mmCIF file of C-alpha atoms and ligand atoms in Angstrom:
data_model
loop_
_atom_site.group_PDB
_atom_site.id
_atom_site.type_symbol
_atom_site.label_atom_id
_atom_site.label_comp_id
_atom_site.label_asym_id
_atom_site.label_seq_id
_atom_site.Cartn_x
_atom_site.Cartn_y
_atom_site.Cartn_z
ATOM 1 C CA MET A 277 96.605 115.727 100.839
ATOM 2 C CA THR A 278 93.177 114.992 99.685
ATOM 3 C CA ARG A 279 92.488 115.488 95.930
ATOM 4 C CA VAL A 280 89.046 116.967 95.271
ATOM 5 C CA ILE A 281 88.377 116.288 91.619
ATOM 6 C CA ALA A 282 85.214 117.367 89.603
ATOM 7 C CA ILE A 283 84.271 115.092 86.728
ATOM 8 C CA THR A 284 82.706 117.590 84.390
ATOM 9 C CA SER A 285 81.665 118.374 80.775
ATOM 10 C CA GLY A 286 80.116 120.973 78.618
ATOM 11 C CA LYS A 287 77.693 118.745 76.785
ATOM 12 C CA GLY A 288 75.399 116.287 78.596
ATOM 13 C CA GLY A 289 75.415 112.465 78.362
ATOM 14 C CA VAL A 290 79.106 112.180 77.600
ATOM 15 C CA GLY A 291 79.849 109.718 80.492
ATOM 16 C CA LYS A 292 80.634 111.752 83.570
ATOM 17 C CA THR A 293 78.626 109.686 85.991
ATOM 18 C CA THR A 294 79.844 106.361 84.484
ATOM 19 C CA LEU A 295 83.430 107.667 84.920
ATOM 20 C CA THR A 296 82.829 108.957 88.396
ATOM 21 C CA ALA A 297 81.506 105.490 89.668
ATOM 22 C CA ASN A 298 84.147 103.445 87.781
ATOM 23 C CA LEU A 299 87.184 105.689 88.621
ATOM 24 C CA GLY A 300 86.032 105.606 92.234
ATOM 25 C CA ILE A 301 86.142 101.813 92.331
ATOM 26 C CA GLY A 302 89.411 101.783 90.407
ATOM 27 C CA LEU A 303 91.014 103.995 92.933
ATOM 28 C CA ALA A 304 89.484 102.052 95.851
ATOM 29 C CA LEU A 305 90.990 98.835 94.321
ATOM 30 C CA GLN A 306 94.407 100.540 94.738
ATOM 31 C CA ASN A 307 93.616 101.033 98.531
ATOM 32 C CA GLN A 308 92.730 104.702 98.274
ATOM 33 C CA LYS A 309 89.957 106.035 100.431
ATOM 34 C CA VAL A 310 87.405 107.413 98.122
ATOM 35 C CA LEU A 311 84.233 109.570 98.483
ATOM 36 C CA LEU A 312 81.929 110.073 95.545
ATOM 37 C CA ILE A 313 79.515 113.059 95.705
ATOM 38 C CA ASP A 314 76.554 113.484 93.290
ATOM 39 C CA ALA A 315 76.574 117.195 92.759
ATOM 40 C CA ASP A 316 74.192 116.821 89.784
ATOM 41 C CA ILE A 317 71.655 118.169 92.200
ATOM 42 C CA ALA A 318 68.816 118.481 89.583
ATOM 43 C CA MET A 319 69.267 115.239 87.654
ATOM 44 C CA ALA A 320 70.857 113.009 90.118
ATOM 45 C CA ASN A 321 71.675 109.376 89.179
ATOM 46 C CA LEU A 322 75.077 108.414 90.625
ATOM 47 C CA SER A 323 73.407 106.003 93.101
ATOM 48 C CA LEU A 324 71.675 104.175 90.217
ATOM 49 C CA HIS A 325 74.985 103.706 88.496
ATOM 50 C CA LEU A 326 76.198 102.084 91.772
ATOM 51 C CA GLY A 327 73.122 99.952 92.090
ATOM 52 C CA MET A 328 72.111 101.752 95.347
ATOM 53 C CA GLN A 329 68.455 102.434 95.742
ATOM 54 C CA ASN A 330 67.842 102.880 99.443
ATOM 55 C CA THR A 331 69.352 106.302 100.304
ATOM 56 C CA PRO A 332 66.590 108.129 102.139
ATOM 57 C CA ILE A 333 68.784 111.012 103.369
ATOM 58 C CA THR A 334 70.786 112.864 100.534
ATOM 59 C CA LEU A 335 72.929 115.923 99.730
ATOM 60 C CA HIS A 336 69.498 117.858 99.329
ATOM 61 C CA ASP A 337 68.726 117.501 102.959
ATOM 62 C CA VAL A 338 72.275 118.576 103.937
ATOM 63 C CA LEU A 339 72.225 121.569 101.642
ATOM 64 C CA LEU A 340 68.755 122.474 103.009
ATOM 65 C CA GLY A 341 70.212 122.350 106.510
ATOM 66 C CA GLU A 342 67.862 119.556 107.468
ATOM 67 C CA ALA A 343 70.378 116.687 108.046
ATOM 68 C CA SER A 344 73.985 116.324 109.066
ATOM 69 C CA ILE A 345 76.605 115.257 106.586
ATOM 70 C CA ALA A 346 77.316 112.086 108.475
ATOM 71 C CA ASP A 347 73.651 110.982 107.781
ATOM 72 C CA CYS A 348 73.953 111.085 104.001
ATOM 73 C CA VAL A 349 77.343 109.305 103.681
ATOM 74 C CA TYR A 350 76.589 105.678 102.495
ATOM 75 C CA ASP A 351 78.817 102.754 102.070
ATOM 76 C CA GLY A 352 79.223 101.531 98.368
ATOM 77 C CA PRO A 353 80.752 98.729 96.497
ATOM 78 C CA ASN A 354 84.446 98.080 97.057
ATOM 79 C CA LYS A 355 84.571 100.194 100.202
ATOM 80 C CA ILE A 356 83.839 103.524 98.524
ATOM 81 C CA GLU A 357 81.599 106.071 100.220
ATOM 82 C CA ILE A 358 78.865 107.952 98.455
ATOM 83 C CA ILE A 359 76.907 111.045 99.033
ATOM 84 C CA PRO A 360 73.863 110.814 96.763
ATOM 85 C CA SER A 361 71.614 113.575 95.671
ATOM 86 C CA GLY A 362 67.842 113.660 95.947
ATOM 87 C CA LEU A 363 65.175 113.422 93.389
ATOM 88 C CA SER A 364 62.698 116.072 94.514
ATOM 89 C CA ILE A 365 62.174 118.925 92.292
ATOM 90 C CA GLU A 366 60.717 120.936 95.111
ATOM 91 C CA SER A 367 63.863 120.669 97.331
ATOM 92 C CA TYR A 368 66.127 121.208 94.306
ATOM 93 C CA ARG A 369 64.502 124.589 93.765
ATOM 94 C CA LYS A 370 65.097 125.674 97.395
ATOM 95 C CA ILE A 371 68.670 124.590 97.621
ATOM 96 C CA ASP A 372 71.626 127.014 97.614
ATOM 97 C CA PRO A 373 74.257 124.890 95.801
ATOM 98 C CA THR A 374 77.140 127.259 96.881
ATOM 99 C CA ARG A 375 77.013 125.610 100.244
ATOM 100 C CA LEU A 376 78.511 122.438 98.740
ATOM 101 C CA LYS A 377 82.051 123.871 99.097
ATOM 102 C CA GLY A 378 81.690 124.104 102.856
ATOM 103 C CA ILE A 379 80.396 120.576 103.056
ATOM 104 C CA VAL A 380 83.320 119.177 101.012
ATOM 105 C CA ASP A 381 85.892 121.188 103.023
ATOM 106 C CA SER A 382 84.371 119.887 106.287
ATOM 107 C CA ILE A 383 84.885 116.251 105.444
ATOM 108 C CA LYS A 384 87.653 116.073 102.957
ATOM 109 C CA ASP A 385 90.442 115.234 105.432
ATOM 110 C CA LYS A 386 89.001 111.713 105.757
ATOM 111 C CA TYR A 387 89.719 110.844 102.203
ATOM 112 C CA ASP A 388 92.561 110.342 99.677
ATOM 113 C CA PHE A 389 90.156 111.265 96.688
ATOM 114 C CA ILE A 390 86.782 113.070 96.621
ATOM 115 C CA LEU A 391 85.299 112.762 93.079
ATOM 116 C CA ILE A 392 82.447 115.096 92.420
ATOM 117 C CA ASP A 393 80.040 114.132 89.598
ATOM 118 C CA THR A 394 78.748 117.437 88.232
ATOM 119 C CA ALA A 395 75.941 118.545 85.968
ATOM 120 C CA ALA A 396 76.882 119.367 82.441
ATOM 121 C CA GLY A 397 77.349 122.941 81.308
ATOM 122 C CA ILE A 398 78.014 126.227 83.139
ATOM 123 C CA GLU A 399 74.775 126.884 85.106
ATOM 124 C CA ARG A 400 74.782 127.540 88.796
ATOM 125 C CA ILE A 401 74.716 123.854 89.852
ATOM 126 C CA ALA A 402 77.734 122.915 87.752
ATOM 127 C CA LEU A 403 79.647 125.949 88.740
ATOM 128 C CA ALA A 404 79.021 125.360 92.445
ATOM 129 C CA ALA A 405 80.534 121.796 92.018
ATOM 130 C CA LEU A 406 83.548 123.290 90.364
ATOM 131 C CA SER A 407 83.891 125.793 93.099
ATOM 132 C CA ALA A 408 83.968 122.888 95.614
ATOM 133 C CA SER A 409 86.758 121.247 93.706
ATOM 134 C CA THR A 410 90.390 121.981 93.267
ATOM 135 C CA GLU A 411 91.015 119.868 90.135
ATOM 136 C CA VAL A 412 88.911 118.891 87.079
ATOM 137 C CA LEU A 413 88.763 116.097 84.562
ATOM 138 C CA LEU A 414 86.949 117.305 81.457
ATOM 139 C CA VAL A 415 85.014 114.521 79.690
ATOM 140 C CA VAL A 416 84.382 115.018 75.967
ATOM 141 C CA GLU A 417 83.134 112.863 73.149
ATOM 142 C CA PRO A 418 85.055 113.200 69.831
ATOM 143 C CA THR A 419 82.352 115.468 68.303
ATOM 144 C CA SER A 420 82.485 119.141 67.471
ATOM 145 C CA SER A 421 79.531 120.097 69.634
ATOM 146 C CA SER A 422 81.122 118.262 72.716
ATOM 147 C CA ILE A 423 84.344 120.162 72.208
ATOM 148 C CA ALA A 424 82.724 123.493 71.706
ATOM 149 C CA ASP A 425 80.782 123.142 74.919
ATOM 150 C CA ALA A 426 83.955 121.769 76.808
ATOM 151 C CA LEU A 427 85.729 124.955 75.933
ATOM 152 C CA LYS A 428 83.155 127.034 77.818
ATOM 153 C CA THR A 429 83.468 124.630 80.799
ATOM 154 C CA LYS A 430 87.276 124.821 80.630
ATOM 155 C CA ILE A 431 87.161 128.763 80.808
ATOM 156 C CA SER A 432 84.615 128.552 83.635
ATOM 157 C CA ALA A 433 86.732 126.068 85.632
ATOM 158 C CA GLN A 434 89.834 128.170 85.161
ATOM 159 C CA LYS A 435 87.995 131.333 86.346
ATOM 160 C CA LEU A 436 87.205 129.323 89.547
ATOM 161 C CA ASN A 437 90.948 128.487 90.016
ATOM 162 C CA CYS A 438 90.486 124.777 89.303
ATOM 163 C CA LYS A 439 93.412 122.981 87.829
ATOM 164 C CA ILE A 440 92.451 121.086 84.810
ATOM 165 C CA ILE A 441 94.185 117.772 84.943
ATOM 166 C CA GLY A 442 93.180 116.859 81.332
ATOM 167 C CA VAL A 443 90.619 115.775 78.872
ATOM 168 C CA ILE A 444 89.021 112.349 79.054
ATOM 169 C CA LEU A 445 88.054 111.373 75.559
ATOM 170 C CA ASN A 446 85.106 109.019 75.937
ATOM 171 C CA LYS A 447 82.945 106.897 73.587
ATOM 172 C CA VAL A 448 85.527 106.802 70.915
ATOM 173 C CA PHE A 449 84.600 104.625 67.956
ATOM 174 C CA ASN A 450 87.762 105.210 65.958
ATOM 175 C CA GLU A 451 85.476 106.021 62.955
ATOM 176 C CA LYS A 452 86.257 108.288 59.947
ATOM 177 C CA GLY A 453 84.889 111.649 60.824
ATOM 178 C CA GLU A 454 85.612 111.603 64.501
ATOM 179 C CA ILE A 455 87.902 114.344 65.665
ATOM 180 C CA SER A 456 91.394 112.970 66.585
ATOM 181 C CA SER A 457 92.774 113.230 70.089
ATOM 182 C CA GLU A 458 95.664 115.437 68.767
ATOM 183 C CA ASN A 459 93.181 117.938 67.339
ATOM 184 C CA ILE A 460 90.965 117.862 70.500
ATOM 185 C CA SER A 461 94.092 118.525 72.552
ATOM 186 C CA ARG A 462 95.110 121.408 70.251
ATOM 187 C CA MET A 463 91.522 122.893 70.183
ATOM 188 C CA LEU A 464 91.107 122.750 73.920
ATOM 189 C CA GLU A 465 94.779 123.488 74.736
ATOM 190 C CA LEU A 466 94.780 120.725 77.160
ATOM 191 C CA PRO A 467 96.423 117.304 77.446
ATOM 192 C CA VAL A 468 94.233 114.278 76.602
ATOM 193 C CA TYR A 469 94.584 112.275 79.835
ATOM 194 C CA ALA A 470 92.770 109.120 78.618
ATOM 195 C CA ILE A 471 90.984 107.756 75.611
ATOM 196 C CA ILE A 472 88.043 105.427 76.558
ATOM 197 C CA PRO A 473 86.474 103.530 73.655
ATOM 198 C CA PHE A 474 82.773 103.213 73.199
ATOM 199 C CA ASP A 475 82.467 99.817 74.966
ATOM 200 C CA GLU A 476 79.307 97.697 74.888
ATOM 201 C CA ILE A 477 80.163 96.157 78.287
ATOM 202 C CA VAL A 478 79.988 99.770 79.749
ATOM 203 C CA ARG A 479 76.575 100.468 78.387
ATOM 204 C CA ARG A 480 75.180 97.045 79.379
ATOM 205 C CA SER A 481 76.717 97.235 82.846
ATOM 206 C CA PHE A 482 74.500 100.178 83.497
ATOM 207 C CA TYR A 483 71.241 99.162 81.714
ATOM 208 C CA GLU A 484 71.373 95.426 82.667
ATOM 209 C CA GLU A 485 73.424 94.879 85.699
ATOM 210 C CA ARG A 486 73.096 98.296 87.550
ATOM 211 C CA ALA A 487 76.722 97.832 88.599
ATOM 212 C CA PRO A 488 79.877 99.651 87.603
ATOM 213 C CA PHE A 489 82.048 97.573 85.161
ATOM 214 C CA MET A 490 85.194 98.102 87.443
ATOM 215 C CA ALA A 491 83.459 96.184 90.188
ATOM 216 C CA SER A 492 82.619 93.132 87.947
ATOM 217 C CA GLY A 493 86.295 92.382 87.209
ATOM 218 C CA LYS A 494 85.486 91.785 83.531
ATOM 219 C CA GLN A 495 88.371 92.552 81.264
ATOM 220 C CA THR A 496 87.189 95.159 78.832
ATOM 221 C CA PRO A 497 88.899 97.928 76.965
ATOM 222 C CA ALA A 498 87.239 100.668 79.029
ATOM 223 C CA MET A 499 88.527 99.018 82.168
ATOM 224 C CA ASN A 500 92.056 99.251 80.914
ATOM 225 C CA GLU A 501 91.680 102.882 80.238
ATOM 226 C CA VAL A 502 90.197 103.569 83.653
ATOM 227 C CA ASN A 503 92.951 101.817 85.228
ATOM 228 C CA LYS A 504 95.506 103.928 83.309
ATOM 229 C CA ILE A 505 93.740 107.028 84.788
ATOM 230 C CA VAL A 506 94.026 105.490 88.295
ATOM 231 C CA SER A 507 97.862 104.873 87.724
ATOM 232 C CA ARG A 508 98.399 108.347 86.587
ATOM 233 C CA LEU A 509 96.381 109.894 89.386
ATOM 234 C CA ILE A 510 98.272 108.034 92.227
ATOM 235 C CA GLY A 511 101.588 107.883 90.354
ATOM 236 C CA ILE A 512 102.099 104.115 89.891
ATOM 237 C CA PRO A 513 103.431 102.459 86.799
ATOM 238 C CA ILE A 514 100.726 101.818 84.163
ATOM 239 C CA LYS A 515 99.979 98.117 83.672
ATOM 240 C CA GLU A 516 99.094 97.446 80.058
ATOM 241 C CA THR A 517 96.685 94.489 79.747
ATOM 242 C CA SER A 518 95.356 93.723 76.329
ATOM 243 C CA THR A 519 91.981 92.168 76.520
ATOM 244 C CA LYS A 520 93.136 89.400 74.202
ATOM 245 C CA GLU A 521 96.039 88.551 76.553
ATOM 246 C CA SER A 522 93.748 88.360 79.524
ATOM 247 C CA PHE A 523 91.434 86.160 77.575
ATOM 248 C CA ILE A 524 94.278 83.758 76.965
ATOM 249 C CA LYS A 525 95.285 84.051 80.503
ATOM 250 C CA ARG A 526 91.743 83.253 81.708
ATOM 251 C CA PHE A 527 91.594 80.283 79.225
ATOM 252 C CA LEU A 528 94.864 78.851 80.448
ATOM 253 C CA ASN A 529 93.882 79.313 84.113
ATOM 254 C CA LYS A 530 90.615 77.355 83.450
ATOM 255 C CA ILE A 531 92.500 74.414 81.897
ATOM 256 C CA PHE A 532 95.012 74.471 84.743
ATOM 257 C CA LYS A 533 92.362 74.461 87.322
ATOM 258 C CA HIS A 534 90.484 71.672 85.496
ATOM 259 C CA LYS A 535 93.663 69.501 85.480
ATOM 260 C CA GLN A 536 94.387 69.992 89.339
HETATM 261 N N1 ATP B 47 82.710 104.364 77.095
HETATM 262 C C1 ATP B 47 81.366 104.099 77.017
HETATM 263 N N2 ATP B 47 80.963 103.241 76.112
HETATM 264 C C2 ATP B 47 79.563 102.852 76.011
HETATM 265 N N3 ATP B 47 78.651 103.545 76.613
HETATM 266 C C3 ATP B 47 79.007 104.533 77.501
HETATM 267 C C4 ATP B 47 80.410 104.887 77.695
HETATM 268 N N4 ATP B 47 80.503 105.888 78.721
HETATM 269 C C5 ATP B 47 79.120 106.064 79.044
HETATM 270 N N5 ATP B 47 78.336 105.303 78.298
HETATM 271 C C6 ATP B 47 76.861 105.357 78.406
HETATM 272 O O1 ATP B 47 76.397 106.627 78.026
HETATM 273 C C7 ATP B 47 75.137 106.978 78.652
HETATM 274 C C8 ATP B 47 75.388 108.302 79.406
HETATM 275 O O2 ATP B 47 76.444 108.119 80.446
HETATM 276 P P1 ATP B 47 76.411 109.057 81.705
HETATM 277 O O3 ATP B 47 75.006 109.025 82.386
HETATM 278 O O4 ATP B 47 77.554 108.577 82.547
HETATM 279 O O5 ATP B 47 76.657 110.431 81.183
HETATM 280 P P2 ATP B 47 76.635 111.864 81.932
HETATM 281 O O6 ATP B 47 77.673 112.719 81.217
HETATM 282 O O7 ATP B 47 76.799 111.680 83.291
HETATM 283 O O8 ATP B 47 75.153 112.442 81.497
HETATM 284 P P3 ATP B 47 74.395 113.698 82.227
HETATM 285 O O9 ATP B 47 75.145 114.954 81.555
HETATM 286 O O10 ATP B 47 73.077 113.449 81.760
HETATM 287 O O11 ATP B 47 74.753 113.710 83.677
HETATM 288 C C9 ATP B 47 74.913 105.833 79.654
HETATM 289 O O12 ATP B 47 73.987 105.050 79.070
HETATM 290 C C10 ATP B 47 76.289 105.070 79.801
HETATM 291 O O13 ATP B 47 76.064 103.740 79.976
HETATM 292 MG MG1 MG B 48 75.564 112.301 84.940
#
């Protein structure tokens, strides 16, 4: 059965879109059929994270009844499919976001996973994305403001009958003063599903390469954590790869290749 998962948060800028793009690729690398939907209708940027610029027909057009769904599904990296959102403020104002649920229901049978990138907070756009989903991954940073906002999102999601899979703790520096994962789990009364470190490769892959780090194959701490989420979601054993280990592996492979 298709799993429709909203990637959401209370506070903005915590890494929802980055996670949506990379988790989508991680799932596709495990042969899952994946659709990503940019439901951040007002502030869309999922297609930028995927390096896709030419997407003339978008979710805006479908929500306005001016295009069919098939017209706004694009092929992305690693065989994922994407429904991007538009950038027009004018069309955003006219849109009824509650129509999203009908759109998702009408296409969901084609996929193993639909990941919905949501707007932050609990305004109508974010709530419409939650209504279209059956499960939620709640992204937080280890700060009190992020957790306080996440609590409101958690309550809103539960009211909409979404099952909250767990908390994704992102941009963790492991510095003094950061709230620990145990305390976050206690405060939100939710399991912490993954802990993703602040990772310079993640930041640079967006600003410099405009490509998800999961597609580049670079061994990086964030990649290991995303792979753990993938393993948990599809129920396969978690493969622990330390970045040090893979560096040595790559080094040995290089020497070996050279000698052949
Ligand atoms: N683990 C990480 N390490 C380093 N930088 C990260 C990490 N996760 C996300 N970022 C960076 O944080 C910034 C915000 O990420 P992103 O756009 O995914 O957040 P968002 O929650 O979708 O924001 P918004 O609420 O505005 O939609 C981006 O520059 C991204 O590259
Ligand atoms: Mg975003």
